[in-house]
Short mmCIF file of C-alpha atoms in Angstrom, two decimals:
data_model
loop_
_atom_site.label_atom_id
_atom_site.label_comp_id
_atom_site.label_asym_id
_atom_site.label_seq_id
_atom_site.Cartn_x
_atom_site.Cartn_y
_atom_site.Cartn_z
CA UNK U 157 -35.64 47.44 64.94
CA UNK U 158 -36.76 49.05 61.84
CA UNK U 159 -33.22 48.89 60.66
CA UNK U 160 -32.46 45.24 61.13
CA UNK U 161 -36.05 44.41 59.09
CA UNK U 162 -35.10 46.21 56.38
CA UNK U 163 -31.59 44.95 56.17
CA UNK U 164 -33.28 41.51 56.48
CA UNK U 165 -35.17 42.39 53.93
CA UNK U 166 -32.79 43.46 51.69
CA UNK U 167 -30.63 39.94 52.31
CA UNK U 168 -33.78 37.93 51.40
CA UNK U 169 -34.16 39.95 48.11
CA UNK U 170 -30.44 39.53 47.04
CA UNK U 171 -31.50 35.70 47.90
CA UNK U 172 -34.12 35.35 46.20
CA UNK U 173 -32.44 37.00 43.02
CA UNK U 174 -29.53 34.14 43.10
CA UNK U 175 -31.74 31.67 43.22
CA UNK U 176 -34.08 32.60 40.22
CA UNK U 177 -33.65 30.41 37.38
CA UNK U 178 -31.46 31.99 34.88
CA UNK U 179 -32.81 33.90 32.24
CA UNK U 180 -32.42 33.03 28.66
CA UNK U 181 -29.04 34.18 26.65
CA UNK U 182 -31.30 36.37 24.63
CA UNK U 183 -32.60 39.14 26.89
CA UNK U 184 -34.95 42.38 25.31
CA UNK U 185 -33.66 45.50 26.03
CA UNK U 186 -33.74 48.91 23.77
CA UNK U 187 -30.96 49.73 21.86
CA UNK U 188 -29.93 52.04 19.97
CA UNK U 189 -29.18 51.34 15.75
CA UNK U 190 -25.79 50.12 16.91
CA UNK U 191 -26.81 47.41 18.86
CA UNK U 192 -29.05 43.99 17.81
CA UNK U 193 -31.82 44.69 15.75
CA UNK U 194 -34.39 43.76 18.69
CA UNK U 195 -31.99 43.85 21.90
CA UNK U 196 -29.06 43.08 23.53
CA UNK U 197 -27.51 39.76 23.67
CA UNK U 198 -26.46 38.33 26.86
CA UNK U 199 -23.51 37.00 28.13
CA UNK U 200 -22.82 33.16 27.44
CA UNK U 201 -25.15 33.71 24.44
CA UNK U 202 -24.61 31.75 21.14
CA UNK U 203 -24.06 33.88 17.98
CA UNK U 204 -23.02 34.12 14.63
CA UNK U 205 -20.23 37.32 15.11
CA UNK U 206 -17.78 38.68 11.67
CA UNK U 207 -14.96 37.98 12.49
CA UNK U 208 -12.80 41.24 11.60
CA UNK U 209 -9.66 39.05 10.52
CA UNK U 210 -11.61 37.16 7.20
CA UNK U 211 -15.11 38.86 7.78
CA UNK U 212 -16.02 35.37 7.75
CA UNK U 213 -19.47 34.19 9.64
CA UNK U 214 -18.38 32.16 12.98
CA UNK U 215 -19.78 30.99 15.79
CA UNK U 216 -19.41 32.49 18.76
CA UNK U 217 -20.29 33.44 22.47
CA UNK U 218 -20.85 36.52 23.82
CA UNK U 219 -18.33 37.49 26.45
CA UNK U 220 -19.23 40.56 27.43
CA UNK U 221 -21.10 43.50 26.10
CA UNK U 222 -20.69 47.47 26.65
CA UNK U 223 -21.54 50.52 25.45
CA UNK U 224 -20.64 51.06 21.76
CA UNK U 225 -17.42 53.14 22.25
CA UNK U 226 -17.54 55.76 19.13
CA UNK U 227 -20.44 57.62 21.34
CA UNK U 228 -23.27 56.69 19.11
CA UNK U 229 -25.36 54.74 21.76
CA UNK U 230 -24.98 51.88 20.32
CA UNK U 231 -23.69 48.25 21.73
CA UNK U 232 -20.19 46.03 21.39
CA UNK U 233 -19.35 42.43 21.90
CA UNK U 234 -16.72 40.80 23.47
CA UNK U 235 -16.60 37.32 21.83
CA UNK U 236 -14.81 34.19 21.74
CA UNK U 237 -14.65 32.33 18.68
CA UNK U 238 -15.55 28.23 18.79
CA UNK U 239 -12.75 26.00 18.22
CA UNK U 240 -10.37 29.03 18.43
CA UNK U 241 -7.76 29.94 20.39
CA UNK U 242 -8.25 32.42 22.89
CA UNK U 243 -5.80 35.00 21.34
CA UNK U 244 -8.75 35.91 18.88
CA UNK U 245 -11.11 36.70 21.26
CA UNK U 246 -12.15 40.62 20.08
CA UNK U 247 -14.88 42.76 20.38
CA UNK U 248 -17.01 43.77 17.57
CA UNK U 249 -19.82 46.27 16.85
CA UNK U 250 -23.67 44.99 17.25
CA UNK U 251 -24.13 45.18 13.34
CA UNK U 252 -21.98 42.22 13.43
CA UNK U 253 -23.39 39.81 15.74
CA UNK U 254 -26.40 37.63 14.76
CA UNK U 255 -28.91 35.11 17.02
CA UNK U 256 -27.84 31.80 16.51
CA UNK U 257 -30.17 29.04 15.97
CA UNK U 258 -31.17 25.74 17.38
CA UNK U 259 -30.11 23.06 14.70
CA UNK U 260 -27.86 25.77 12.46
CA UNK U 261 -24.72 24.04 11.73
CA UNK U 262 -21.58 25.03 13.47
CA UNK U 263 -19.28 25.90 10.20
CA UNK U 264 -17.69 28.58 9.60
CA UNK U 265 -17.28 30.66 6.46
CA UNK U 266 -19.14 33.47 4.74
CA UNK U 267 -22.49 31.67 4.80
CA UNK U 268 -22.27 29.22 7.37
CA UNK U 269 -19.99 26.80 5.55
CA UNK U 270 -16.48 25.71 5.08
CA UNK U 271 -14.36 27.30 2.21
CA UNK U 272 -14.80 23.74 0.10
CA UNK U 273 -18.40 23.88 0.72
CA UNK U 274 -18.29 20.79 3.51
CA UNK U 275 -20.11 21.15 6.92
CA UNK U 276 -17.92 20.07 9.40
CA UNK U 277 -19.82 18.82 12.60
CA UNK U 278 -18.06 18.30 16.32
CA UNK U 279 -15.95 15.72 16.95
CA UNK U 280 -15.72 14.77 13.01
CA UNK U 281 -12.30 14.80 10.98
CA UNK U 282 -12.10 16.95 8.31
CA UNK U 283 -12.86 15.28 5.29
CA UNK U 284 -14.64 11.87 6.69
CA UNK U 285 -18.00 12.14 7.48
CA UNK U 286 -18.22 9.06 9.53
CA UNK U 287 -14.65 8.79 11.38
CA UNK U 288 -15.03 10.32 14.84
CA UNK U 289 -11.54 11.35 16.93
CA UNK U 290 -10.74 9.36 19.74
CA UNK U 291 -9.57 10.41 23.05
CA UNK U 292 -6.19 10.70 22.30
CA UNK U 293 -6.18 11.53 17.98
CA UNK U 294 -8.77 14.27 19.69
CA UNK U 295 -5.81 15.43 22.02
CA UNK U 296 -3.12 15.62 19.34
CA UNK U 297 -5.66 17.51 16.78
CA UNK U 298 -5.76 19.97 19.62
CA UNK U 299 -2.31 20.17 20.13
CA UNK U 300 -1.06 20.72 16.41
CA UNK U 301 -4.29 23.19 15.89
CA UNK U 302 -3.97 25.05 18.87
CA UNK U 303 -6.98 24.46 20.66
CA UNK U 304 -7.35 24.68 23.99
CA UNK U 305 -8.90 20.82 25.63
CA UNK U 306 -12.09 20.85 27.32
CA UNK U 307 -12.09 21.81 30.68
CA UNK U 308 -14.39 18.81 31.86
CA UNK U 309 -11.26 16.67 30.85
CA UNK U 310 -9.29 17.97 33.28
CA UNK U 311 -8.90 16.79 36.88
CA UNK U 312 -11.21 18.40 39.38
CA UNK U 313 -8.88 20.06 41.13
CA UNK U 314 -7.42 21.61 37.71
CA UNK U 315 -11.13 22.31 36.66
CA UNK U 316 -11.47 24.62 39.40
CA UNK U 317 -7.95 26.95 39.08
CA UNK U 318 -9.00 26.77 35.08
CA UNK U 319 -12.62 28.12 35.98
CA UNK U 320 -11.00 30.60 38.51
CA UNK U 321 -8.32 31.98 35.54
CA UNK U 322 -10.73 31.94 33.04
CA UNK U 323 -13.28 34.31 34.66
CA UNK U 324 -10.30 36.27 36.17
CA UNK U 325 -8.73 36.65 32.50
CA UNK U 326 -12.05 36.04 30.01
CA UNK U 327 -11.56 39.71 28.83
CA UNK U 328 -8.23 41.52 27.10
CA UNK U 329 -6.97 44.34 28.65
CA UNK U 330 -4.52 46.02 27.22
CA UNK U 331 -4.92 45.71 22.97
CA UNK U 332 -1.57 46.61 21.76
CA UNK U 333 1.54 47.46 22.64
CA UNK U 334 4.03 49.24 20.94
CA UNK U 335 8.19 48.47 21.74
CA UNK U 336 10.80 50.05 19.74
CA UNK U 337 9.82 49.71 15.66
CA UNK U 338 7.53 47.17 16.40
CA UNK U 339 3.42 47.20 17.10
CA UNK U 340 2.04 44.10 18.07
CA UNK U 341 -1.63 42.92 18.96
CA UNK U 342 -1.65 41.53 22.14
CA UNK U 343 -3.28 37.95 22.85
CA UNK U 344 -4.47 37.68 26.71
CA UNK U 345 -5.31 39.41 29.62
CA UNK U 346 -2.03 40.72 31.78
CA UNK U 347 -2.85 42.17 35.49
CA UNK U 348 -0.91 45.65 34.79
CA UNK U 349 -1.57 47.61 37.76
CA UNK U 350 -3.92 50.75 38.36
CA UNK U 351 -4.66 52.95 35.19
CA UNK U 352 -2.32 51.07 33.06
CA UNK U 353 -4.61 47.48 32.72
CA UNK U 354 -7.26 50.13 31.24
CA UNK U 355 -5.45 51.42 28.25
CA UNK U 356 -5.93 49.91 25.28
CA UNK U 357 -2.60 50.45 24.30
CA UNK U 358 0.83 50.70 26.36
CA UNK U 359 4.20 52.12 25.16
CA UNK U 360 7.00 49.94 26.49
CA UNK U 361 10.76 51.53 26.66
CA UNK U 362 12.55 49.11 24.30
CA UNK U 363 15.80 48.56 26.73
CA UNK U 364 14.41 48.64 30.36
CA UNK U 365 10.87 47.69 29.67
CA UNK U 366 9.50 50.12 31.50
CA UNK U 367 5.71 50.38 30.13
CA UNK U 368 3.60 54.38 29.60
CA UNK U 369 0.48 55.27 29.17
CA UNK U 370 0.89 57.76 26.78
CA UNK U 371 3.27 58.15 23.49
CA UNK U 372 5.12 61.27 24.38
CA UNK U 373 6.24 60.13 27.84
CA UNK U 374 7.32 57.15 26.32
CA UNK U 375 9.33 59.53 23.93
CA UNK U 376 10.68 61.78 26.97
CA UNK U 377 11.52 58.39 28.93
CA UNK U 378 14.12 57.31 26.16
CA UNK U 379 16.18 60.79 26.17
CA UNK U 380 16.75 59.88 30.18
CA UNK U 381 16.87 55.68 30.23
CA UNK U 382 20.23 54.95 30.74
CA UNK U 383 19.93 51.14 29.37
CA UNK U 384 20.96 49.99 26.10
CA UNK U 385 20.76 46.40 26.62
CA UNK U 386 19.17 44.39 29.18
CA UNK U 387 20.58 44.73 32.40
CA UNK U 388 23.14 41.26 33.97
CA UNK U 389 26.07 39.80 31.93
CA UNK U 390 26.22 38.73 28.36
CA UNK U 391 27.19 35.06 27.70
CA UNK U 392 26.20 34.60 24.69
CA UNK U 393 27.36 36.74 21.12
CA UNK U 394 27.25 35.78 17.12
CA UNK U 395 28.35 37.53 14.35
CA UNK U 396 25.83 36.60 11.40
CA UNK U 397 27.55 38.39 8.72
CA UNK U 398 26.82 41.49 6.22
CA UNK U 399 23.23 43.18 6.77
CA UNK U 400 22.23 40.38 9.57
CA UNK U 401 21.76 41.49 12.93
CA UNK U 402 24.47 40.37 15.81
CA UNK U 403 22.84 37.97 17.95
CA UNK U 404 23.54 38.32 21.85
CA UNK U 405 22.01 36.41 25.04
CA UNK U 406 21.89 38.06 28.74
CA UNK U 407 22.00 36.14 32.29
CA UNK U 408 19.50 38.07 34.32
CA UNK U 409 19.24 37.39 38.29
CA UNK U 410 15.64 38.05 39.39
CA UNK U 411 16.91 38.63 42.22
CA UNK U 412 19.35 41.62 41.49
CA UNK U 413 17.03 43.28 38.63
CA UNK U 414 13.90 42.95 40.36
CA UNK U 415 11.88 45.77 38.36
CA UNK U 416 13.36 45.01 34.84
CA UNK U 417 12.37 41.28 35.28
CA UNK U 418 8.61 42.15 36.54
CA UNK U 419 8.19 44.16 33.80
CA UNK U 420 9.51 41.54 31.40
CA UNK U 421 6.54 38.92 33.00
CA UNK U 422 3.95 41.51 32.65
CA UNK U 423 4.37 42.16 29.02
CA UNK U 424 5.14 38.36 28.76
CA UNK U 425 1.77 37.91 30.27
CA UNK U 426 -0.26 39.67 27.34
CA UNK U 427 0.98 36.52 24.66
CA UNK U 428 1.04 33.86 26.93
CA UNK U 429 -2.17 32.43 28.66
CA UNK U 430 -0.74 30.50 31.56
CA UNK U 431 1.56 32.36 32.52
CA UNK U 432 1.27 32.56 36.59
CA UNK U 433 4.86 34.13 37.36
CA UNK U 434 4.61 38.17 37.64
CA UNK U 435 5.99 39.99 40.78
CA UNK U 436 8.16 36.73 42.46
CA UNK U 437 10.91 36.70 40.52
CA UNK U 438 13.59 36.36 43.05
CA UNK U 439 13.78 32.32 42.72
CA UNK U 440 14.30 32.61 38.56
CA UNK U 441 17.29 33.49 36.40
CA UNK U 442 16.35 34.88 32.66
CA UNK U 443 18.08 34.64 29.57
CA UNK U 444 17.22 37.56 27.30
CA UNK U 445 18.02 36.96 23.43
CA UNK U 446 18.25 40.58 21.58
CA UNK U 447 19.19 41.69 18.08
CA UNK U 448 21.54 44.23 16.99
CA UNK U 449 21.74 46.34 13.98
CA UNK U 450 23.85 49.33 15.22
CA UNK U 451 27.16 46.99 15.72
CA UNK U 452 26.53 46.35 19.39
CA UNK U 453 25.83 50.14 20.47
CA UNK U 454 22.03 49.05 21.23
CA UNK U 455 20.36 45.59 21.78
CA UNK U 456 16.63 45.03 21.23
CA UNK U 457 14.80 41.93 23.22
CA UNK U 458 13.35 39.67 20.58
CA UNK U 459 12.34 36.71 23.50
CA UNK U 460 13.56 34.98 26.61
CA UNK U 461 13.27 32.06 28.43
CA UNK U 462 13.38 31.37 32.29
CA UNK U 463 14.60 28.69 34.81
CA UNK U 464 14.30 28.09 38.25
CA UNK U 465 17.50 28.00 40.69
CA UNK U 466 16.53 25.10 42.11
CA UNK U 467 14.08 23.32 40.68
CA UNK U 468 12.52 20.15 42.56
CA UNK U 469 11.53 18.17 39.51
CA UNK U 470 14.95 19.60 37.81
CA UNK U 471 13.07 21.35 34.66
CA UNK U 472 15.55 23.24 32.46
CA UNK U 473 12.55 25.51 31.78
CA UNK U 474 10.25 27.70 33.54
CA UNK U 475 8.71 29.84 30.52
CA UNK U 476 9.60 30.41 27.04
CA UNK U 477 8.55 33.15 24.35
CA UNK U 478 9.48 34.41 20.87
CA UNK U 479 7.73 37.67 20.59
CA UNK U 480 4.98 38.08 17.72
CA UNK U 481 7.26 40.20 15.81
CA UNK U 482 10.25 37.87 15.62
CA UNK U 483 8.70 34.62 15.68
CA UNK U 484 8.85 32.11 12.67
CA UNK U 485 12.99 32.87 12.32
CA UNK U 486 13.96 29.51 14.21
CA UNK U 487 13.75 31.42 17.64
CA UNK U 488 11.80 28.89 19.64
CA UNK U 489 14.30 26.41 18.83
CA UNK U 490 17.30 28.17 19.60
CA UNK U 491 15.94 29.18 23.18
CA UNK U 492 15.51 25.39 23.59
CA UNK U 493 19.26 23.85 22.84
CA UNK U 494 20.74 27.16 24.88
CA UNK U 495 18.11 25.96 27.89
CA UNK U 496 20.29 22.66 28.15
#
């Protein structure tokens, strides 16, 4: 029938289409003045991007691209930094992004360069110009510099969940998030359901962790939350002394505060990259540590950790953060010895 041909037609097309050579990064398309000077880069194209931390010159690879979002017509990048962690992953207006190069060097730096002047090339150490890193120096330079490994040094069965979360999680969702006195820039992607993944920023309530859309609910949600410290039973309380905050740790079923501890994973989510746990939470216990200014009357979370109930390979820990806004106090350490 004349409807079968042309949905044979139209199956032979879409074929045809996915197995056309890819075009090149660089693809010509009119833009407006916001946009690159002579089109539109694509994604997985090199680039030299600003970096709106330093306004240094890095390179980079183009994520993603949209429409320029101050209504000028114009184009932004969603980019990902070499030989940076994912955290820093932003987007940034055309004006910013450049074509990279075939033989440029890979430095960064204001004009291409490190800060002493030295071009660093892949797989060098700084400040040799012959040494190369080994396998495992290579490893531990990752590991103190906080850069992700390769993914074609994983297993293959690893190499495929890693491809699958990074194109699942390759851009940030939600921006910022603002919790009490504190607004912090998130780091990663976190699957917050509906209309709430799309906002660029998220007010969470402070004791139950409930998260809003929109600043004034967030204020009318506070006059009604009953909380003022995590739900479960404190075992843990310290007494620093004058002007210090009193320290206090929570024991939190998963099983009895379902909602409290999904919400914790979710905004967990946006600073941790690997974190799988989000809805099942019945199997984990959670120890919340909070601070307290107010002389016990009101407890805010500064991190947790988690543990299984029964855990097969008997780990003490299932996930550990420090929020941004308390971290570098001795934190992470302190979560550790109270996981034992």
């Amino acid at each position: 029938t004349v409807t079968r041909a042309i949905s044979r037609a139209k199956m032979m097309d879409e074929r045809a289409r996915d197995e056309t050579p890819a075009t090149p990064a660089r693809v010509t398309a009119s833009t407006s003045s916001g946009g690159a000077a002579d089109g539109v880069f694509a994604e997985g194209a090199d680039v030299w991007a600003r970096a709106s931390w330093d306004g240094n010159r890095r390179r980079a690879t183009v994520i993603e691209h949209r429409v320029a979002s101050d209504g000028g017509g114009g184009v932004e990048y969603y980019v990902h930094y070499a030989e940076l962690n994912k955290r820093l992953d932003e987007w940034i207006d055309g004006d910013g992004v450049e074509a990279f190069k075939d033989g440029e060097s890979a430095a960064i730096g204001d004009e291409g360069v490190g800060a002493n002047g030295v071009v660093p090339t892949p797989g060098a150490v700084l400040g040799s110009e012959t040494k190369t890193l080994t396998r495992n120096s290579k490893r531990r330079f990752n590991e103190i510099h906080n850069v992700d490994a390769p993914v074609e040094d994983l297993p293959p069965i690893d190499q495929m969940f890693e491809r699958e979360h990074e194109e699942k999680t390759k851009v940030k969702n939600v921006h910022s998030i603002e919790i009490g006195r504190h607004e912090m820039d998130t780091w990663y992607y976190s699957p917050y359901p509906d209309d709430f993944g799309k906002c660029s920023k998220l007010y969470v309530c402070r004791f139950c962790l409930k998260y809003m859309r929109k600043q004034k609910t967030c204020v009318q949600h506070r006059e009604s939350c009953t909380l003022k410290n995590p739900p479960g039973r404190r075992i843990y309380r310290h007494e620093q002394g004058p002007g210090e905050p009193i320290l206090g740790f929570w024991e939190i079923d998963g099983k009895h505060f379902k909602t409290y501890c999904q919400n914790l994973c979710l905004m967990a989510k946006l600073f941790l990259d690997h974190k799988t746990l989000y809805f099942d939470v019945e199997p984990f216990m959670f120890y919340i540590l909070t601070e307290s200014y107010d002389g016990d009357k009101s407890h805010d979370i500064v991190g947790y950790f988690s543990k299984e109930k029964s855990s097969y390979d008997d780990y003490n820990l299932a996930c550990i953060l420090t929020l941004p806004a308390y971290q570098r106090k001795g934190y992470g350490s302190f979560f550790i010895f109270m996981s034992y």
